[in-house]
Short mmCIF file of N, CA and C and ligand atoms in Angstrom, two decimals:
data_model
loop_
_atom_site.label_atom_id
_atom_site.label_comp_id
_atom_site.label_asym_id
_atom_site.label_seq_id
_atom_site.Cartn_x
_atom_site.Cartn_y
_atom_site.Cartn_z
N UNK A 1 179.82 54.21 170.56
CA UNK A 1 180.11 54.63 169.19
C UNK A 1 179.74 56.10 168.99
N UNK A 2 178.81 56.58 169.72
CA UNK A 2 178.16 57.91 169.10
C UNK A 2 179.15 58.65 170.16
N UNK A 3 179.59 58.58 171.23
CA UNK A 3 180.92 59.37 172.17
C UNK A 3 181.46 59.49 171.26
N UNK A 4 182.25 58.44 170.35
CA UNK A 4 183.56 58.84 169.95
C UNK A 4 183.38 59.52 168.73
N UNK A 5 182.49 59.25 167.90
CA UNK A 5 181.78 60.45 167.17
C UNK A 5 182.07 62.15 167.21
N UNK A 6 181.13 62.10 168.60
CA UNK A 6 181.44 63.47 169.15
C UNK A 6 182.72 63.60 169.18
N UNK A 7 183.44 63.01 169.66
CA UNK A 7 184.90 63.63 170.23
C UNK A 7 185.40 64.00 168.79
N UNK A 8 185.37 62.77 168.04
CA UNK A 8 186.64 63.01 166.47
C UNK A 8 186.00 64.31 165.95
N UNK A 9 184.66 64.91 165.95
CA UNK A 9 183.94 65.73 165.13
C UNK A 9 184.05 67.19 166.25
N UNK A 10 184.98 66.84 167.12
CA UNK A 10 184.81 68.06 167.64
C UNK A 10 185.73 69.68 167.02
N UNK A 11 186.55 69.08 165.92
CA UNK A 11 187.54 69.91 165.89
C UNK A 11 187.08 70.51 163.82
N UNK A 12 186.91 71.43 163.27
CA UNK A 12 186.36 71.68 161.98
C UNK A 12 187.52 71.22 161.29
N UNK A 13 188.99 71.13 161.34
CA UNK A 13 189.91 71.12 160.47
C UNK A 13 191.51 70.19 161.23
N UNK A 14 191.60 69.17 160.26
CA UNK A 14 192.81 69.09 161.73
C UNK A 14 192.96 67.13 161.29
N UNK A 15 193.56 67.15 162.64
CA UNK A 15 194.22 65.48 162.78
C UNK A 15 193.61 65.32 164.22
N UNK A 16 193.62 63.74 164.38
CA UNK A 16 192.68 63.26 165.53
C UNK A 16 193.81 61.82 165.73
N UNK A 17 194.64 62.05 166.57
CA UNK A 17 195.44 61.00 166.89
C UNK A 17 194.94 60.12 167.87
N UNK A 18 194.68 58.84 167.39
CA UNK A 18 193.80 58.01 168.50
C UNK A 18 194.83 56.77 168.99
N UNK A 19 194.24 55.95 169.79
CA UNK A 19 194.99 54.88 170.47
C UNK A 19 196.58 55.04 170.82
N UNK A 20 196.86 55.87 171.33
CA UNK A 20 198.16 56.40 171.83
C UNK A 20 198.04 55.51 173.27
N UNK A 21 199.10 54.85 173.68
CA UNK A 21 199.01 54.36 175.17
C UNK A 21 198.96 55.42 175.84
N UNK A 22 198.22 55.08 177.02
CA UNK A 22 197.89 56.74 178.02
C UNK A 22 199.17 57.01 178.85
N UNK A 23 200.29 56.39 178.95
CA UNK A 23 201.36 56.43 179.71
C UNK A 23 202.30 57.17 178.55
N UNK A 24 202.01 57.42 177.06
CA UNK A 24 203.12 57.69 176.33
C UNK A 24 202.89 58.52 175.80
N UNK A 25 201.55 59.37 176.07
CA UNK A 25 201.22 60.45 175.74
C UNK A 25 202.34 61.99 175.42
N UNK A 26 202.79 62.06 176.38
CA UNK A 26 204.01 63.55 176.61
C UNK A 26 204.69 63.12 175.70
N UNK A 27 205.24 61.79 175.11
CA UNK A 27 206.19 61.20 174.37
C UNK A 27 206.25 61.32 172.95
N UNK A 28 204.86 61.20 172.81
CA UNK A 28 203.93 61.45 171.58
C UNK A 28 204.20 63.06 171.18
N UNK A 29 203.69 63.68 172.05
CA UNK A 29 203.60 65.03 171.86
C UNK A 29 205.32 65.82 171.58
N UNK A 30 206.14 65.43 172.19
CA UNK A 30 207.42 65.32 171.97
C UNK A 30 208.16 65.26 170.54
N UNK A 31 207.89 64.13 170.27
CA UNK A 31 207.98 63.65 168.92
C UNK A 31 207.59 65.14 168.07
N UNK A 32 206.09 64.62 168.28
CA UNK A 32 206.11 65.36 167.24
C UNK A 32 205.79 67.21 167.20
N UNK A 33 206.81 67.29 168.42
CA UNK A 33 206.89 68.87 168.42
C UNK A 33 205.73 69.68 168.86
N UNK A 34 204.99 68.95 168.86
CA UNK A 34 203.40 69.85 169.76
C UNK A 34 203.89 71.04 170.45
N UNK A 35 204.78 70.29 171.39
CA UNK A 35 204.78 71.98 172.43
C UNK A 35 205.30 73.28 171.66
N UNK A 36 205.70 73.45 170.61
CA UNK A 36 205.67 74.73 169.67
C UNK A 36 205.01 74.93 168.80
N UNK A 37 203.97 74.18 168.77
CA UNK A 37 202.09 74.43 168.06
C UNK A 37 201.44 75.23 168.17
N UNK A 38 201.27 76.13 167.52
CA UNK A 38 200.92 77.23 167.76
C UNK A 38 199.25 77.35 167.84
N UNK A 39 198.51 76.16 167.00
CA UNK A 39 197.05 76.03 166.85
C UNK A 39 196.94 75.27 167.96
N UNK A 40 195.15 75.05 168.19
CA UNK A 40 194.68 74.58 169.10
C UNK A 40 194.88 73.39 169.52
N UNK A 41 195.33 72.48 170.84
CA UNK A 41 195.18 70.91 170.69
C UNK A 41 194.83 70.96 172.16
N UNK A 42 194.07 69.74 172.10
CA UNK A 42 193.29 69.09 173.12
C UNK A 42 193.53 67.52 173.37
N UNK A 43 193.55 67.16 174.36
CA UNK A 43 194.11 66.04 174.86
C UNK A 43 193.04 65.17 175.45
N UNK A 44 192.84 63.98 175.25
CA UNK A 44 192.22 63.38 176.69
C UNK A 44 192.96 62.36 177.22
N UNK A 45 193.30 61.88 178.16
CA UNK A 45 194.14 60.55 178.55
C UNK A 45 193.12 59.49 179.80
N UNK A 46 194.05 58.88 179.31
CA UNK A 46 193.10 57.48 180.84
C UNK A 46 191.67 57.14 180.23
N UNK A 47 191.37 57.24 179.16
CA UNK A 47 190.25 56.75 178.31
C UNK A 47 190.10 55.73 178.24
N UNK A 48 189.14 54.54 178.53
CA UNK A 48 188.95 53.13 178.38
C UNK A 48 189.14 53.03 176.58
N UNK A 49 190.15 51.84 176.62
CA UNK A 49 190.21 51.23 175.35
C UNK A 49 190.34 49.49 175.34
N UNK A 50 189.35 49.22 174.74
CA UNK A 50 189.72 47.24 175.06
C UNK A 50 190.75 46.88 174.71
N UNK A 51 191.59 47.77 173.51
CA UNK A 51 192.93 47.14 172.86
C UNK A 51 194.34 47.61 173.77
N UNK A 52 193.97 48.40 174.46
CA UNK A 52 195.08 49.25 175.29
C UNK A 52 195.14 49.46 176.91
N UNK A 53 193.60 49.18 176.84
CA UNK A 53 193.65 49.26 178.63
C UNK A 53 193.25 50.67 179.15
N UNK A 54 194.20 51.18 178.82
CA UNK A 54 194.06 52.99 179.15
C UNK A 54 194.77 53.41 177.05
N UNK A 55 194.12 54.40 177.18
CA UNK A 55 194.89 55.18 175.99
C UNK A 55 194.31 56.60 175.82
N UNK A 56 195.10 57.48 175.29
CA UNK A 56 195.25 58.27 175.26
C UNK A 56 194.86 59.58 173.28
N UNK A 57 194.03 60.68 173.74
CA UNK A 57 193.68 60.46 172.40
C UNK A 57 194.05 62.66 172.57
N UNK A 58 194.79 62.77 170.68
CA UNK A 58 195.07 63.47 170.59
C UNK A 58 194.57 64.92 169.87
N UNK A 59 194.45 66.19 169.76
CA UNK A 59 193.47 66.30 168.43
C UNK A 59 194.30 67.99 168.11
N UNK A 60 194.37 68.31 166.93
CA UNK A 60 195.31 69.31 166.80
C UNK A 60 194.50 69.70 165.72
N UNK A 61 193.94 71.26 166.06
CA UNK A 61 193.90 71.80 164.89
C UNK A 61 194.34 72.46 163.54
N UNK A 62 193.75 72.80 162.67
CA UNK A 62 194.40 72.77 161.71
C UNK A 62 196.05 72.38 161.33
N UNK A 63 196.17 71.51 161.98
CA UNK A 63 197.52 70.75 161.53
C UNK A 63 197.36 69.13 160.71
N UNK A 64 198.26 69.07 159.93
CA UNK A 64 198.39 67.74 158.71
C UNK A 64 199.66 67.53 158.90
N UNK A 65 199.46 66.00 159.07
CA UNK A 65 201.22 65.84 159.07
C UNK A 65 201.84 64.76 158.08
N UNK A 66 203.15 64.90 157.68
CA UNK A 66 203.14 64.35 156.69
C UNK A 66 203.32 62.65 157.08
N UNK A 67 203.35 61.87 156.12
CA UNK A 67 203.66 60.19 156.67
C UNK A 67 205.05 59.94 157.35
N UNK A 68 206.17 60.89 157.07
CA UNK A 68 207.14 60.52 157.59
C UNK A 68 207.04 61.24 159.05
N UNK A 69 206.26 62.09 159.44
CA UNK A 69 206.25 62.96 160.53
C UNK A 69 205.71 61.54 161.99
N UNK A 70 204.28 61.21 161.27
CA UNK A 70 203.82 60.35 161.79
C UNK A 70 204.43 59.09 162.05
N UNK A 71 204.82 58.60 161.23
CA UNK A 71 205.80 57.27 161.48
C UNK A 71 206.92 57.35 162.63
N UNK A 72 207.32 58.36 162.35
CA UNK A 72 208.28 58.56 164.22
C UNK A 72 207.58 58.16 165.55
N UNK A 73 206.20 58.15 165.74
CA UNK A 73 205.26 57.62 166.45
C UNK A 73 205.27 56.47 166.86
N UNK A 74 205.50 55.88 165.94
CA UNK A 74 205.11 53.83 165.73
C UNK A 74 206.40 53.80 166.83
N UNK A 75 207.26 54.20 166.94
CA UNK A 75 208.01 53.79 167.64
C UNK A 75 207.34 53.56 169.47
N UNK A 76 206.33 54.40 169.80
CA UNK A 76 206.30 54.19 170.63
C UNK A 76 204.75 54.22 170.83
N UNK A 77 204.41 54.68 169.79
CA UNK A 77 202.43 54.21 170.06
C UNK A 77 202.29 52.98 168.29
N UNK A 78 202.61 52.17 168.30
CA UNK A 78 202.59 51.11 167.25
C UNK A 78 200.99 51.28 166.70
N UNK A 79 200.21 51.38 167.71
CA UNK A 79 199.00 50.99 167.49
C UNK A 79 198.19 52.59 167.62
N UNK A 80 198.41 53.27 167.39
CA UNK A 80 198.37 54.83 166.95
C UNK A 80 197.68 54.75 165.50
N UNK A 81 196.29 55.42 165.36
CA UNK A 81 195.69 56.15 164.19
C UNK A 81 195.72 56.86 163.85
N UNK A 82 195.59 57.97 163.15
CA UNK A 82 195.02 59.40 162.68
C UNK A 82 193.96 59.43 161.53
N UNK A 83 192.96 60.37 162.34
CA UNK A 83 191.72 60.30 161.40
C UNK A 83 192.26 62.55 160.92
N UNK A 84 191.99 62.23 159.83
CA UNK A 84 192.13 63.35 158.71
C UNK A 84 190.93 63.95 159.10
N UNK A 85 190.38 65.50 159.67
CA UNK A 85 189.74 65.95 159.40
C UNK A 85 189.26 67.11 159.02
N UNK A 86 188.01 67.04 158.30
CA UNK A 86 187.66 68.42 157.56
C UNK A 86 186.44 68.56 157.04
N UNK A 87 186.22 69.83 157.72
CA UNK A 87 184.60 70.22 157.93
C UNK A 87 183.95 69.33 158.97
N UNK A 88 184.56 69.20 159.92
CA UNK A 88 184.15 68.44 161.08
C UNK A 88 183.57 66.74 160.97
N UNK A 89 184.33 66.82 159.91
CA UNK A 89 184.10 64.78 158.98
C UNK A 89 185.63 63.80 158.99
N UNK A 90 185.41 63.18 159.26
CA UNK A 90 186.42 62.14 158.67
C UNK A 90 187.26 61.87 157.21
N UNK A 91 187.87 62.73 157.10
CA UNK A 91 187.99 62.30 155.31
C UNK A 91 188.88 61.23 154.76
N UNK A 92 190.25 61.15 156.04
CA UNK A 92 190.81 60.26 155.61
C UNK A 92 191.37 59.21 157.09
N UNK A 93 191.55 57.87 156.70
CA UNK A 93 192.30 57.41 158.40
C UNK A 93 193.93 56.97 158.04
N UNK A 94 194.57 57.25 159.08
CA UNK A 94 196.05 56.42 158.35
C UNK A 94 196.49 55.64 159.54
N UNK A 95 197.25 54.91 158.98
CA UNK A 95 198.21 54.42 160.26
C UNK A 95 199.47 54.35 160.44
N UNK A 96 200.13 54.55 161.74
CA UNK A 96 201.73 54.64 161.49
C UNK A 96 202.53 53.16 161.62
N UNK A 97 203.22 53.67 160.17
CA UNK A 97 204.18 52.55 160.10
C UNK A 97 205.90 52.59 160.78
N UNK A 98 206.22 51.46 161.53
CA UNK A 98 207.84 52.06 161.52
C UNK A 98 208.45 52.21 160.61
N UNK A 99 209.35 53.12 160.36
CA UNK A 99 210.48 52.98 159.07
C UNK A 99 211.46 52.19 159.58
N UNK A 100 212.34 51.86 158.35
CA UNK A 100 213.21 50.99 158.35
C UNK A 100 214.59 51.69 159.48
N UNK A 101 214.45 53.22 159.05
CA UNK A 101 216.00 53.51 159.87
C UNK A 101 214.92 54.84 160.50
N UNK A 102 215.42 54.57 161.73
CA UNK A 102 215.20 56.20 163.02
C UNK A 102 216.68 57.23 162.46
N UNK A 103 216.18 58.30 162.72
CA UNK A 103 217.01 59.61 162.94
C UNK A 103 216.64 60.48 163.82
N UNK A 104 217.82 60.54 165.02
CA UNK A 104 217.50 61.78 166.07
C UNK A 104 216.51 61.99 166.37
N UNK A 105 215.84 60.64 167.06
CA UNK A 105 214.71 60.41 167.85
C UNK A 105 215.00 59.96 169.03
N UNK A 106 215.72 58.61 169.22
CA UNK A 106 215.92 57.83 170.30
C UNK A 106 217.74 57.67 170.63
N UNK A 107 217.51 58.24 172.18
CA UNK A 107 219.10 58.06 172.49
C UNK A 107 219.70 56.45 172.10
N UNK A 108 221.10 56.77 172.22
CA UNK A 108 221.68 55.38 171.77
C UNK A 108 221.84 54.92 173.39
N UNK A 109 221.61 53.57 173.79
CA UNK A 109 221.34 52.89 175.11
C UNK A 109 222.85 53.12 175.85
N UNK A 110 224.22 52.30 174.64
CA UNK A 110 225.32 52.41 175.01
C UNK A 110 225.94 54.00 175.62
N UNK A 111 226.26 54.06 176.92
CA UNK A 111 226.65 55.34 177.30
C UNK A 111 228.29 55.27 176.71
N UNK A 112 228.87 54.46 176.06
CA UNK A 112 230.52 55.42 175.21
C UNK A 112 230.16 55.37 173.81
N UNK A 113 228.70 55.13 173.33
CA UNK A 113 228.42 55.87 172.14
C UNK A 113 228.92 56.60 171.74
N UNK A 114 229.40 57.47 170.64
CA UNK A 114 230.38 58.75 169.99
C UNK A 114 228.61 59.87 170.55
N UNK A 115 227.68 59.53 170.25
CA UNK A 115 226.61 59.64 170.15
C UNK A 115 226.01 60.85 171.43
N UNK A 116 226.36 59.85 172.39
CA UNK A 116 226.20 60.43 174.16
C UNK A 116 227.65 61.78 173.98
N UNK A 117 228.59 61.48 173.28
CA UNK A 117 229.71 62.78 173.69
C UNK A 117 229.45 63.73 173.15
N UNK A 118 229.47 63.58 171.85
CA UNK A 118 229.72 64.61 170.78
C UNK A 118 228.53 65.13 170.12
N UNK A 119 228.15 66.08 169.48
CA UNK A 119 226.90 66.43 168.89
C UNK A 119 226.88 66.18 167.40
N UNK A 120 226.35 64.54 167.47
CA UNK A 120 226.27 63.71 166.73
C UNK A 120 224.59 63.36 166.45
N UNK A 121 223.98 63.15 165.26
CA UNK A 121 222.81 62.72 165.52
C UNK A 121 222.36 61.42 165.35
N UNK A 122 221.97 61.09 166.42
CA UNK A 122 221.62 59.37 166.62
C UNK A 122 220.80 58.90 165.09
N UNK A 123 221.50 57.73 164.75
CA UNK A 123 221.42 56.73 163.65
C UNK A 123 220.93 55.38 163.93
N UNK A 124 219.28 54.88 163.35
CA UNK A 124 219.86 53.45 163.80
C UNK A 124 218.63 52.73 162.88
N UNK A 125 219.32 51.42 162.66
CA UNK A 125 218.70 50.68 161.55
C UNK A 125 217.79 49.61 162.02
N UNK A 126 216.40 49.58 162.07
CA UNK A 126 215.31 48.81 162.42
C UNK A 126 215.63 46.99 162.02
N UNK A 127 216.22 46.41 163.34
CA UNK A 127 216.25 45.35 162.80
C UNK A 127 215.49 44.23 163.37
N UNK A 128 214.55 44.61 164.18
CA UNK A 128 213.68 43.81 164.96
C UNK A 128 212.33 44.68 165.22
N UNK A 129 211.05 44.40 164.91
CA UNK A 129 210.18 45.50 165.03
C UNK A 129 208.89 44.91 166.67
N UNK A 130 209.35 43.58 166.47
CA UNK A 130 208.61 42.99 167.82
C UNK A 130 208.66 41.83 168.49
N UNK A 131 210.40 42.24 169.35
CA UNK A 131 210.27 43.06 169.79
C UNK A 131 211.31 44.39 169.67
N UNK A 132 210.89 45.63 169.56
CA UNK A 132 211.69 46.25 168.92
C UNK A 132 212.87 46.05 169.51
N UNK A 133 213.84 46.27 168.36
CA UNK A 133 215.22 46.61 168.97
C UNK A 133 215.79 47.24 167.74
N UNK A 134 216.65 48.70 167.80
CA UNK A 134 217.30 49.22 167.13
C UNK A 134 218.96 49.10 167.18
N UNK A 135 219.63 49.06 166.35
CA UNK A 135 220.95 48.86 165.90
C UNK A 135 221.71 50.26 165.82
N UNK A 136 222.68 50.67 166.42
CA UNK A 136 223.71 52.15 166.25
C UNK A 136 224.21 52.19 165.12
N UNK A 137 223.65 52.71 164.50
CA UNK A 137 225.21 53.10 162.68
C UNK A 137 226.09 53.30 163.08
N UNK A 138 226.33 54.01 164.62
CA UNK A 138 228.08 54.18 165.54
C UNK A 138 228.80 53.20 165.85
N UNK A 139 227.86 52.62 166.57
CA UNK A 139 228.37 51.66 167.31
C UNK A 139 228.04 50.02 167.56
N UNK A 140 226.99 50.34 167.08
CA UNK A 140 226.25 48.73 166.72
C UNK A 140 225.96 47.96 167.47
N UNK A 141 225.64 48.84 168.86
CA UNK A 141 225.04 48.23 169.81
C UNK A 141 223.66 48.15 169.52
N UNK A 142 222.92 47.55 170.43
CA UNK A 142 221.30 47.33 170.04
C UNK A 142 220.53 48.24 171.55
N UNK A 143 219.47 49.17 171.00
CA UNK A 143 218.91 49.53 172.12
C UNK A 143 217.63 48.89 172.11
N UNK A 144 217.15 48.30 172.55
CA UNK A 144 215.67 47.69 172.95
C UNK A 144 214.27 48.29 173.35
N UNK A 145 213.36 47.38 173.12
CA UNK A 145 212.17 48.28 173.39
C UNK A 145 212.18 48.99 174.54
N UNK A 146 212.71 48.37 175.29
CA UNK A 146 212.31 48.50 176.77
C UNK A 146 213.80 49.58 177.45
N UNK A 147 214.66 50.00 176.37
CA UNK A 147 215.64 50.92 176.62
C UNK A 147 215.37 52.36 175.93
N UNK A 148 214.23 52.24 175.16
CA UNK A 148 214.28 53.78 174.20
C UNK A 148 214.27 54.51 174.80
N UNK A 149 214.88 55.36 174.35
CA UNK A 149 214.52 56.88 175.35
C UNK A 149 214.87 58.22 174.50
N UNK A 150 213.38 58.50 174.37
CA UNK A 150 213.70 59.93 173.34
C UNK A 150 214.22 61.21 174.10
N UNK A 151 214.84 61.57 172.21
CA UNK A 151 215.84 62.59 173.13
C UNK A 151 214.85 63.88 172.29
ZN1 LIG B 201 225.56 54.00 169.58
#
């Protein structure tokens, strides 16, 4: 308890993204645009977690993100936190929820999608959350958990 202390309190201002699977880390960071972050972030991965096995933990300074930013997440860390911080405290925790519909996150599975040709932005309506499977507004095929693949 007092490790993870240290770790969340290491940063004065910022977000502390925790329980990320340690395999979906880059994926995470992807999402949500990290690699053109201009403030500080620090990573740790392969971290013992009883709920995850391995997981992966995130920490970005002075950055806040909004609920819809975060929710793009759930898609692939479900079990993903963020602790709010400031002045090197905890002020707030959230958790990500899926939304009902993705946008221009996850390729469409079907390769004669309009989707895969044209510069179209992928649409799709949450109709199974576990186990996931998303629906094409194109085409209405279903891509599956185990087919996502962010673009
Ligand atoms: Zn499609």
């Amino acid at each position: 308890m007092e490790k993870k202390e240290l770790k969340v309190s290491a940063i004065q201002e910022g977000t502390v993204i925790d329980h990320i699977p340690a395999k979906d880390l880059f994926k995470v960071i992807k999402i949500l645009g990290l690699e053109d972050c201009k403030e500080q972030i620090t990573f740790g991965t392969n971290l013992e977690s009883k709920k995850l096995g391995k997981k992966a933990i995130i920490k970005i300074a002075n950055r806040f993100f909004r609920q819809e930013e975060i929710n793009k997440i759930a898609l692939i860390a479900p079990e993903a936190n963020l602790n709010i911080i400031k002045d090197y405290k905890v002020v707030e925790k959230k958790k990500v929820v899926l939304p009902d519909e993705i946008t221009g996150i996850v390729r469409c599975y079907n390769p004669n999608c309009i989707t895969n040709h044209e510069q179209v932005t992928t649409r799709f309506t949450v109709v199974s959350r576990k186990p996931l499977q998303l629906k094409c507004h194109y085409c209405e095929k279903i891509t599956d958990e185990n087919h996502i693949e962010i673009i």
